Amino acid sequence: MGYSISQVAEKFDLTAHTIRYYDKEGLLPFIDRSKAGNREFSDSDLEWLKLICCLKNTGMPIKQIKQYIEWCLQGDDTLEVRRQMFIDHRKEVLKQMDDLKENLKTIDYKLELYDSGCSIPLNGNKS
Amino acid sequence: MGYSISQVAEKFDLTAHTIRYYDKEGLLPFIDRSKAGNREFSDSDLEWLKLICCLKNTGMPIKQIKQYIEWCLQGDDTLEVRRQMFIDHRKEVLKQMDDLKENLKTIDYKLELYDSGCSIPLNGNKS
DNA sequence: TTAGCACTTTGAGTTAGCTCTAAGTCAAGT
DNA sequence: ACTTGACTTAGAGCTAACTCAAAGTGCTAA
């Protein structure tokens, strides 16, 4: 039977609109249809969508995800370029984590000032 | 003398356009002007901008940052609401770090598959 | 004094990623 | 047969955050 678009939407905390948008953008070229023309997601499709969400949530643009999907469809000739994409993207994710850690320090510093009851946290007369 | 907009732009890896946009949106109501009408940033202004960039880079919308700036200008009456804002935002940053860690696992798993030379990483015939 | 450059403003345009509407199809329940 | 509800498409609309263009001002150096 497979999953309907609304079941998948619920599972992934997306809307059906968004999933159709991803499909339209070429991110889901492998989804089967029922006789009525409705999308039917298999378990393997859910794995694909999970990866797509992972890439999207780590800041990869839709267009680049689409590029990756196209490489996948092209077969083993693109194995190396796909591997390299993950290596590059991994580096960006690590950068994001570092940046987040740095920014957390700034936030914690501000919180210390607020918690200490100091009303002049930053510059003497405005913060 | 203070810093010109282009000096600040360089320092923060922003464009002068973007800084003017932030100013227009009410994020920089404290910047002084030279006789010629040009913005002159003080060291204290740079601290403000640093905090603004920190909040922006951790996903806070411009409108909410503007709200914070307005609270700051209102004085000590808003100390508690500002403190609470940082507490809430800190929680969101921690959530982002957790999500990033989870997604990194997925990426590392894919990389293992690619590195092991397996051409069928996800679902048997398409990835 | 004139050229050049960095700055100014207003307001329009761009991009990404949705988000929604309209009009319609299909299958199941009463 | 009819209603209900989930699905379909094409395409328009929306929001956030820039990004740029046009027209103009004011300092500085030759």
mmCIF file of C-alpha atoms (C1' of nucleotides) in Angstrom:
data_model
loop_
_atom_site.group_PDB
_atom_site.id
_atom_site.type_symbol
_atom_site.label_atom_id
_atom_site.label_comp_id
_atom_site.label_asym_id
_atom_site.label_seq_id
_atom_site.Cartn_x
_atom_site.Cartn_y
_atom_site.Cartn_z
ATOM 1 C CA MET A 1 0.000 0.000 0.000
ATOM 2 C CA GLY A 2 2.625 2.593 1.036
ATOM 3 C CA TYR A 3 2.091 5.886 2.813
ATOM 4 C CA SER A 4 -0.091 8.762 1.611
ATOM 5 C CA ILE A 5 1.311 12.256 1.295
ATOM 6 C CA SER A 6 -0.446 13.418 4.458
ATOM 7 C CA GLN A 7 0.889 10.468 6.464
ATOM 8 C CA VAL A 8 4.400 11.298 5.309
ATOM 9 C CA ALA A 9 3.842 14.984 6.029
ATOM 10 C CA GLU A 10 2.862 14.148 9.599
ATOM 11 C CA LYS A 11 5.799 11.754 10.068
ATOM 12 C CA PHE A 12 8.310 14.375 8.910
ATOM 13 C CA ASP A 13 6.633 17.435 10.374
ATOM 14 C CA LEU A 14 6.204 18.946 6.918
ATOM 15 C CA THR A 15 3.035 19.963 5.104
ATOM 16 C CA ALA A 16 1.698 18.074 2.086
ATOM 17 C CA HIS A 17 2.185 21.353 0.207
ATOM 18 C CA THR A 18 5.892 21.302 1.000
ATOM 19 C CA ILE A 19 6.312 17.698 -0.089
ATOM 20 C CA ARG A 20 4.580 18.449 -3.401
ATOM 21 C CA TYR A 21 6.851 21.465 -3.763
ATOM 22 C CA TYR A 22 9.916 19.251 -3.238
ATOM 23 C CA ASP A 23 8.524 16.843 -5.810
ATOM 24 C CA LYS A 24 7.949 19.660 -8.281
ATOM 25 C CA GLU A 25 11.531 20.847 -7.718
ATOM 26 C CA GLY A 26 12.812 17.415 -8.675
ATOM 27 C CA LEU A 27 13.751 16.132 -5.228
ATOM 28 C CA LEU A 28 11.436 13.134 -5.339
ATOM 29 C CA PRO A 29 11.532 11.704 -8.867
ATOM 30 C CA PHE A 30 11.139 8.135 -7.622
ATOM 31 C CA ILE A 31 7.754 8.291 -5.881
ATOM 32 C CA ASP A 32 5.188 5.849 -7.274
ATOM 33 C CA ARG A 33 1.563 6.706 -7.949
ATOM 34 C CA SER A 34 -1.608 4.772 -7.208
ATOM 35 C CA LYS A 35 -4.148 4.044 -9.932
ATOM 36 C CA ALA A 36 -5.920 7.235 -8.883
ATOM 37 C CA GLY A 37 -2.725 9.216 -9.460
ATOM 38 C CA ASN A 38 -1.950 9.748 -5.761
ATOM 39 C CA ARG A 39 1.621 9.573 -4.486
ATOM 40 C CA GLU A 40 2.468 6.351 -2.634
ATOM 41 C CA PHE A 41 5.585 6.475 -0.465
ATOM 42 C CA SER A 42 7.504 3.259 0.248
ATOM 43 C CA ASP A 43 9.804 2.749 3.246
ATOM 44 C CA SER A 44 12.737 3.321 0.945
ATOM 45 C CA ASP A 45 11.174 6.623 -0.155
ATOM 46 C CA LEU A 46 11.000 7.641 3.488
ATOM 47 C CA GLU A 47 14.744 7.003 3.787
ATOM 48 C CA TRP A 48 15.314 9.256 0.797
ATOM 49 C CA LEU A 49 13.131 11.951 2.289
ATOM 50 C CA LYS A 50 14.968 11.641 5.588
ATOM 51 C CA LEU A 51 18.257 12.305 3.800
ATOM 52 C CA ILE A 52 16.736 15.207 1.867
ATOM 53 C CA CYS A 53 15.510 16.763 5.116
ATOM 54 C CA CYS A 54 18.930 16.223 6.677
ATOM 55 C CA LEU A 55 20.617 18.090 3.844
ATOM 56 C CA LYS A 56 17.990 20.830 3.801
ATOM 57 C CA ASN A 57 18.128 21.293 7.585
ATOM 58 C CA THR A 58 21.893 21.656 7.447
ATOM 59 C CA GLY A 59 21.579 24.515 5.004
ATOM 60 C CA MET A 60 21.951 22.863 1.621
ATOM 61 C CA PRO A 61 19.874 24.706 -1.008
ATOM 62 C CA ILE A 62 17.076 22.824 -2.782
ATOM 63 C CA LYS A 63 18.913 23.182 -6.102
ATOM 64 C CA GLN A 64 22.009 21.456 -4.797
ATOM 65 C CA ILE A 65 19.944 18.643 -3.287
ATOM 66 C CA LYS A 66 18.292 18.255 -6.672
ATOM 67 C CA GLN A 67 21.745 18.024 -8.257
ATOM 68 C CA TYR A 68 22.599 15.240 -5.831
ATOM 69 C CA ILE A 69 19.397 13.340 -6.654
ATOM 70 C CA GLU A 70 20.208 13.634 -10.352
ATOM 71 C CA TRP A 71 23.679 12.252 -9.723
ATOM 72 C CA CYS A 72 22.121 9.324 -7.872
ATOM 73 C CA LEU A 73 19.860 8.573 -10.802
ATOM 74 C CA GLN A 74 22.837 8.643 -13.167
ATOM 75 C CA GLY A 75 24.366 5.646 -11.413
ATOM 76 C CA ASP A 76 27.865 4.652 -10.380
ATOM 77 C CA ASP A 77 29.653 7.114 -12.662
ATOM 78 C CA THR A 78 28.809 9.845 -10.153
ATOM 79 C CA LEU A 79 29.860 7.953 -7.007
ATOM 80 C CA GLU A 80 33.022 9.999 -6.522
ATOM 81 C CA VAL A 81 31.413 13.408 -7.039
ATOM 82 C CA ARG A 82 28.656 12.463 -4.593
ATOM 83 C CA ARG A 83 31.201 11.304 -2.036
ATOM 84 C CA GLN A 84 33.027 14.606 -2.433
ATOM 85 C CA MET A 85 29.756 16.485 -1.949
ATOM 86 C CA PHE A 86 29.245 14.791 1.408
ATOM 87 C CA ILE A 87 32.846 15.532 2.422
ATOM 88 C CA ASP A 88 32.380 19.223 1.563
ATOM 89 C CA HIS A 89 28.994 19.408 3.216
ATOM 90 C CA ARG A 90 30.305 17.709 6.336
ATOM 91 C CA LYS A 91 32.915 20.447 6.595
ATOM 92 C CA GLU A 92 30.203 23.087 6.398
ATOM 93 C CA VAL A 93 28.183 21.387 9.113
ATOM 94 C CA LEU A 94 31.233 21.354 11.389
ATOM 95 C CA LYS A 95 31.685 25.061 10.650
ATOM 96 C CA GLN A 96 28.066 25.678 11.596
ATOM 97 C CA MET A 97 28.592 23.858 14.884
ATOM 98 C CA ASP A 98 31.691 25.923 15.631
ATOM 99 C CA ASP A 99 29.874 29.158 14.831
ATOM 100 C CA LEU A 100 26.972 28.077 17.002
ATOM 101 C CA LYS A 101 29.369 27.375 19.894
ATOM 102 C CA GLU A 102 30.945 30.823 19.525
ATOM 103 C CA ASN A 103 27.565 32.508 19.471
ATOM 104 C CA LEU A 104 26.450 30.500 22.473
ATOM 105 C CA LYS A 105 29.382 31.990 24.378
ATOM 106 C CA THR A 106 28.156 35.498 23.537
ATOM 107 C CA ILE A 107 24.641 34.623 24.668
ATOM 108 C CA ASP A 108 25.914 33.057 27.891
ATOM 109 C CA TYR A 109 27.969 36.177 28.577
ATOM 110 C CA LYS A 110 24.889 38.363 28.139
ATOM 111 C CA LEU A 111 22.908 36.057 30.416
ATOM 112 C CA GLU A 112 25.591 36.315 33.093
ATOM 113 C CA LEU A 113 25.285 40.084 32.968
ATOM 114 C CA TYR A 114 21.491 39.963 33.180
ATOM 115 C CA ASP A 115 21.597 37.368 35.966
ATOM 116 C CA SER A 116 24.066 39.446 37.954
ATOM 117 C CA GLY A 117 21.526 42.245 37.895
ATOM 118 C CA CYS A 118 23.841 44.500 35.975
ATOM 119 C CA SER A 119 21.755 46.861 33.902
ATOM 120 C CA ILE A 120 24.621 48.090 31.797
ATOM 121 C CA PRO A 121 25.724 44.960 29.998
ATOM 122 C CA LEU A 122 27.350 46.285 26.847
ATOM 123 C CA ASN A 123 28.291 49.861 26.445
ATOM 124 C CA GLY A 124 27.674 52.044 29.383
ATOM 125 C CA ASN A 125 24.310 53.599 28.578
ATOM 126 C CA LYS A 126 22.114 51.783 26.126
ATOM 127 C CA SER A 127 21.967 48.007 26.527
ATOM 128 C CA MET B 1 36.601 59.825 14.469
ATOM 129 C CA GLY B 2 34.882 56.422 14.557
ATOM 130 C CA TYR B 3 34.553 53.864 11.783
ATOM 131 C CA SER B 4 32.929 54.432 8.402
ATOM 132 C CA ILE B 5 30.216 52.109 7.141
ATOM 133 C CA SER B 6 32.588 50.390 4.714
ATOM 134 C CA GLN B 7 35.183 49.808 7.437
ATOM 135 C CA VAL B 8 32.522 48.222 9.615
ATOM 136 C CA ALA B 9 31.218 46.201 6.671
ATOM 137 C CA GLU B 10 34.693 44.782 6.103
ATOM 138 C CA LYS B 11 35.213 44.051 9.799
ATOM 139 C CA PHE B 12 31.938 42.129 10.070
ATOM 140 C CA ASP B 13 31.964 40.536 6.632
ATOM 141 C CA LEU B 14 28.754 42.306 5.708
ATOM 142 C CA THR B 15 28.074 44.747 2.880
ATOM 143 C CA ALA B 16 27.424 48.457 3.476
ATOM 144 C CA HIS B 17 24.022 47.782 1.876
ATOM 145 C CA THR B 18 23.217 45.249 4.554
ATOM 146 C CA ILE B 19 24.262 47.560 7.372
ATOM 147 C CA ARG B 20 22.064 50.354 5.968
ATOM 148 C CA TYR B 21 19.250 47.819 5.705
ATOM 149 C CA TYR B 22 19.680 46.907 9.368
ATOM 150 C CA ASP B 23 19.664 50.595 10.232
ATOM 151 C CA LYS B 24 16.481 51.132 8.207
ATOM 152 C CA GLU B 25 14.861 48.200 10.004
ATOM 153 C CA GLY B 26 15.569 49.843 13.359
ATOM 154 C CA LEU B 27 18.445 47.661 14.508
ATOM 155 C CA LEU B 28 20.940 50.538 14.799
ATOM 156 C CA PRO B 29 19.093 53.552 16.224
ATOM 157 C CA PHE B 30 22.152 54.716 18.161
ATOM 158 C CA ILE B 31 24.653 55.343 15.339
ATOM 159 C CA ASP B 32 25.970 58.907 15.237
ATOM 160 C CA ARG B 33 26.430 60.926 12.049
ATOM 161 C CA SER B 34 29.282 63.135 10.900
ATOM 162 C CA LYS B 35 28.668 66.730 9.803
ATOM 163 C CA ALA B 36 28.361 65.391 6.257
ATOM 164 C CA GLY B 37 25.602 63.034 7.374
ATOM 165 C CA ASN B 38 27.710 59.860 7.196
ATOM 166 C CA ARG B 39 27.354 57.129 9.800
ATOM 167 C CA GLU B 40 30.158 57.058 12.377
ATOM 168 C CA PHE B 41 30.483 53.830 14.352
ATOM 169 C CA SER B 42 32.051 53.892 17.815
ATOM 170 C CA ASP B 43 33.645 50.901 19.515
ATOM 171 C CA SER B 44 30.493 50.539 21.568
ATOM 172 C CA ASP B 45 28.462 50.480 18.351
ATOM 173 C CA LEU B 46 30.643 47.622 17.127
ATOM 174 C CA GLU B 47 29.768 45.687 20.296
ATOM 175 C CA TRP B 48 26.094 46.243 19.540
ATOM 176 C CA LEU B 49 26.550 45.085 15.979
ATOM 177 C CA LYS B 50 28.438 42.033 17.170
ATOM 178 C CA LEU B 51 25.494 41.069 19.364
ATOM 179 C CA ILE B 52 23.044 41.745 16.534
ATOM 180 C CA CYS B 53 25.059 39.474 14.226
ATOM 181 C CA CYS B 54 25.182 36.824 16.938
ATOM 182 C CA LEU B 55 21.404 36.841 17.259
ATOM 183 C CA LYS B 56 20.872 36.945 13.483
ATOM 184 C CA ASN B 57 23.350 34.117 12.868
ATOM 185 C CA THR B 58 21.586 31.944 15.416
ATOM 186 C CA GLY B 59 18.313 32.323 13.541
ATOM 187 C CA MET B 60 16.602 35.206 15.293
ATOM 188 C CA PRO B 61 14.454 37.187 12.825
ATOM 189 C CA ILE B 62 15.286 40.864 12.227
ATOM 190 C CA LYS B 63 11.913 41.871 13.704
ATOM 191 C CA GLN B 64 12.636 40.160 16.992
ATOM 192 C CA ILE B 65 16.100 41.696 17.177
ATOM 193 C CA LYS B 66 14.454 45.057 16.600
ATOM 194 C CA GLN B 67 12.087 44.331 19.464
ATOM 195 C CA TYR B 68 15.087 43.638 21.696
ATOM 196 C CA ILE B 69 16.773 46.899 20.674
ATOM 197 C CA GLU B 70 13.569 48.774 21.495
ATOM 198 C CA TRP B 71 13.455 47.138 24.919
ATOM 199 C CA CYS B 72 17.047 48.223 25.499
ATOM 200 C CA LEU B 73 16.180 51.821 24.656
ATOM 201 C CA GLN B 74 13.241 51.706 27.077
ATOM 202 C CA GLY B 75 15.597 51.192 29.995
ATOM 203 C CA ASP B 76 15.558 49.067 33.123
ATOM 204 C CA ASP B 77 11.807 48.367 33.057
ATOM 205 C CA THR B 78 12.476 45.800 30.354
ATOM 206 C CA LEU B 79 15.432 44.068 32.023
ATOM 207 C CA GLU B 80 13.427 40.974 32.961
ATOM 208 C CA VAL B 81 11.792 40.503 29.556
ATOM 209 C CA ARG B 82 15.188 40.865 27.898
ATOM 210 C CA ARG B 83 16.728 38.323 30.234
ATOM 211 C CA GLN B 84 13.891 35.922 29.430
ATOM 212 C CA MET B 85 14.484 36.482 25.718
ATOM 213 C CA PHE B 86 18.081 35.347 26.096
ATOM 214 C CA ILE B 87 17.011 32.318 28.137
ATOM 215 C CA ASP B 88 14.521 31.303 25.432
ATOM 216 C CA HIS B 89 16.948 31.974 22.643
ATOM 217 C CA ARG B 90 19.686 30.012 24.369
ATOM 218 C CA LYS B 91 17.358 27.024 24.456
ATOM 219 C CA GLU B 92 16.794 27.343 20.722
ATOM 220 C CA VAL B 93 20.512 27.494 20.060
ATOM 221 C CA LEU B 94 21.029 24.302 22.074
ATOM 222 C CA LYS B 95 18.253 22.687 20.024
ATOM 223 C CA GLN B 96 20.016 23.751 16.840
ATOM 224 C CA MET B 97 23.245 22.179 18.080
ATOM 225 C CA ASP B 98 21.446 18.931 18.905
ATOM 226 C CA ASP B 99 19.774 18.848 15.495
ATOM 227 C CA LEU B 100 23.094 19.554 13.829
ATOM 228 C CA LYS B 101 24.701 16.654 15.730
ATOM 229 C CA GLU B 102 21.920 14.305 14.639
ATOM 230 C CA ASN B 103 22.258 15.380 11.025
ATOM 231 C CA LEU B 104 26.018 14.993 11.199
ATOM 232 C CA LYS B 105 25.452 11.349 12.166
ATOM 233 C CA THR B 106 23.379 10.841 9.022
ATOM 234 C CA ILE B 107 26.066 12.472 6.888
ATOM 235 C CA ASP B 108 28.804 10.404 8.517
ATOM 236 C CA TYR B 109 26.786 7.270 7.872
ATOM 237 C CA LYS B 110 26.461 8.155 4.193
ATOM 238 C CA LEU B 111 30.179 8.891 4.018
ATOM 239 C CA GLU B 112 30.981 5.500 5.527
ATOM 240 C CA LEU B 113 28.934 3.872 2.795
ATOM 241 C CA TYR B 114 30.623 5.903 0.076
ATOM 242 C CA ASP B 115 34.061 5.290 1.568
ATOM 243 C CA SER B 116 33.436 1.558 1.796
ATOM 244 C CA GLY B 117 32.841 1.594 -1.959
ATOM 245 C CA CYS B 118 29.293 0.431 -1.557
ATOM 246 C CA SER B 119 27.273 1.830 -4.445
ATOM 247 C CA ILE B 120 23.906 1.038 -2.901
ATOM 248 C CA PRO B 121 23.901 3.181 0.233
ATOM 249 C CA LEU B 122 20.221 3.703 0.882
ATOM 250 C CA ASN B 123 17.592 1.621 -0.755
ATOM 251 C CA GLY B 124 18.806 -1.054 -3.015
ATOM 252 C CA ASN B 125 18.634 0.592 -6.409
ATOM 253 C CA LYS B 126 18.671 4.339 -6.518
ATOM 254 C CA SER B 127 21.133 6.001 -4.168
ATOM 255 C "C1'" DT C 1 37.956 74.286 -9.652
ATOM 256 C "C1'" DT C 2 37.431 70.136 -11.082
ATOM 257 C "C1'" DA C 3 37.761 65.083 -10.758
ATOM 258 C "C1'" DG C 4 37.095 61.262 -8.037
ATOM 259 C "C1'" DC C 5 35.431 58.750 -4.466
ATOM 260 C "C1'" DA C 6 32.801 57.393 -0.460
ATOM 261 C "C1'" DC C 7 28.989 58.361 1.336
ATOM 262 C "C1'" DT C 8 23.691 59.502 1.385
ATOM 263 C "C1'" DT C 9 18.435 58.342 0.405
ATOM 264 C "C1'" DT C 10 14.323 56.313 -1.709
ATOM 265 C "C1'" DG C 11 12.397 52.797 -3.635
ATOM 266 C "C1'" DA C 12 12.330 48.999 -6.711
ATOM 267 C "C1'" DG C 13 13.966 44.220 -7.722
ATOM 268 C "C1'" DT C 14 15.653 39.603 -6.451
ATOM 269 C "C1'" DT C 15 15.961 35.025 -4.378
ATOM 270 C "C1'" DA C 16 14.723 31.075 -1.652
ATOM 271 C "C1'" DG C 17 11.442 28.527 0.184
ATOM 272 C "C1'" DC C 18 7.470 27.899 0.932
ATOM 273 C "C1'" DT C 19 2.075 28.675 1.130
ATOM 274 C "C1'" DC C 20 -2.184 28.982 -0.700
ATOM 275 C "C1'" DT C 21 -6.158 29.034 -4.104
ATOM 276 C "C1'" DA C 22 -8.996 27.280 -7.604
ATOM 277 C "C1'" DA C 23 -10.763 23.817 -10.004
ATOM 278 C "C1'" DG C 24 -11.012 19.266 -10.472
ATOM 279 C "C1'" DT C 25 -10.619 13.770 -9.706
ATOM 280 C "C1'" DC C 26 -11.396 9.659 -7.266
ATOM 281 C "C1'" DA C 27 -12.913 6.172 -3.855
ATOM 282 C "C1'" DA C 28 -15.466 4.984 0.078
ATOM 283 C "C1'" DG C 29 -19.524 5.333 3.039
ATOM 284 C "C1'" DT C 30 -24.982 6.075 3.619
ATOM 285 C "C1'" DA D 1 -26.853 8.535 -6.390
ATOM 286 C "C1'" DC D 2 -24.782 11.604 -3.396
ATOM 287 C "C1'" DT D 3 -21.775 13.466 -0.063
ATOM 288 C "C1'" DT D 4 -17.427 13.661 2.087
ATOM 289 C "C1'" DG D 5 -12.757 14.002 2.236
ATOM 290 C "C1'" DA D 6 -8.149 13.228 0.617
ATOM 291 C "C1'" DC D 7 -5.898 13.673 -3.144
ATOM 292 C "C1'" DT D 8 -4.413 16.082 -7.869
ATOM 293 C "C1'" DT D 9 -2.495 20.194 -10.858
ATOM 294 C "C1'" DA D 10 -1.136 24.871 -12.327
ATOM 295 C "C1'" DG D 11 -0.020 28.886 -11.006
ATOM 296 C "C1'" DA D 12 -0.355 32.973 -8.099
ATOM 297 C "C1'" DG D 13 1.000 35.081 -3.693
ATOM 298 C "C1'" DC D 14 3.780 35.690 0.332
ATOM 299 C "C1'" DT D 15 7.745 36.629 3.627
ATOM 300 C "C1'" DA D 16 12.424 37.371 4.946
ATOM 301 C "C1'" DA D 17 16.524 39.193 3.987
ATOM 302 C "C1'" DC D 18 18.871 41.190 1.268
ATOM 303 C "C1'" DT D 19 20.616 43.656 -3.211
ATOM 304 C "C1'" DC D 20 20.797 47.048 -6.397
ATOM 305 C "C1'" DA D 21 19.967 51.445 -9.093
ATOM 306 C "C1'" DA D 22 19.426 56.215 -9.502
ATOM 307 C "C1'" DA D 23 20.247 60.589 -8.182
ATOM 308 C "C1'" DG D 24 22.498 63.441 -5.239
ATOM 309 C "C1'" DT D 25 26.025 65.436 -1.447
ATOM 310 C "C1'" DG D 26 30.355 66.508 0.423
ATOM 311 C "C1'" DC D 27 35.381 65.964 1.360
ATOM 312 C "C1'" DT D 28 40.070 65.680 -0.701
ATOM 313 C "C1'" DA D 29 43.793 65.951 -3.801
ATOM 314 C "C1'" DA D 30 45.784 67.794 -8.251
#
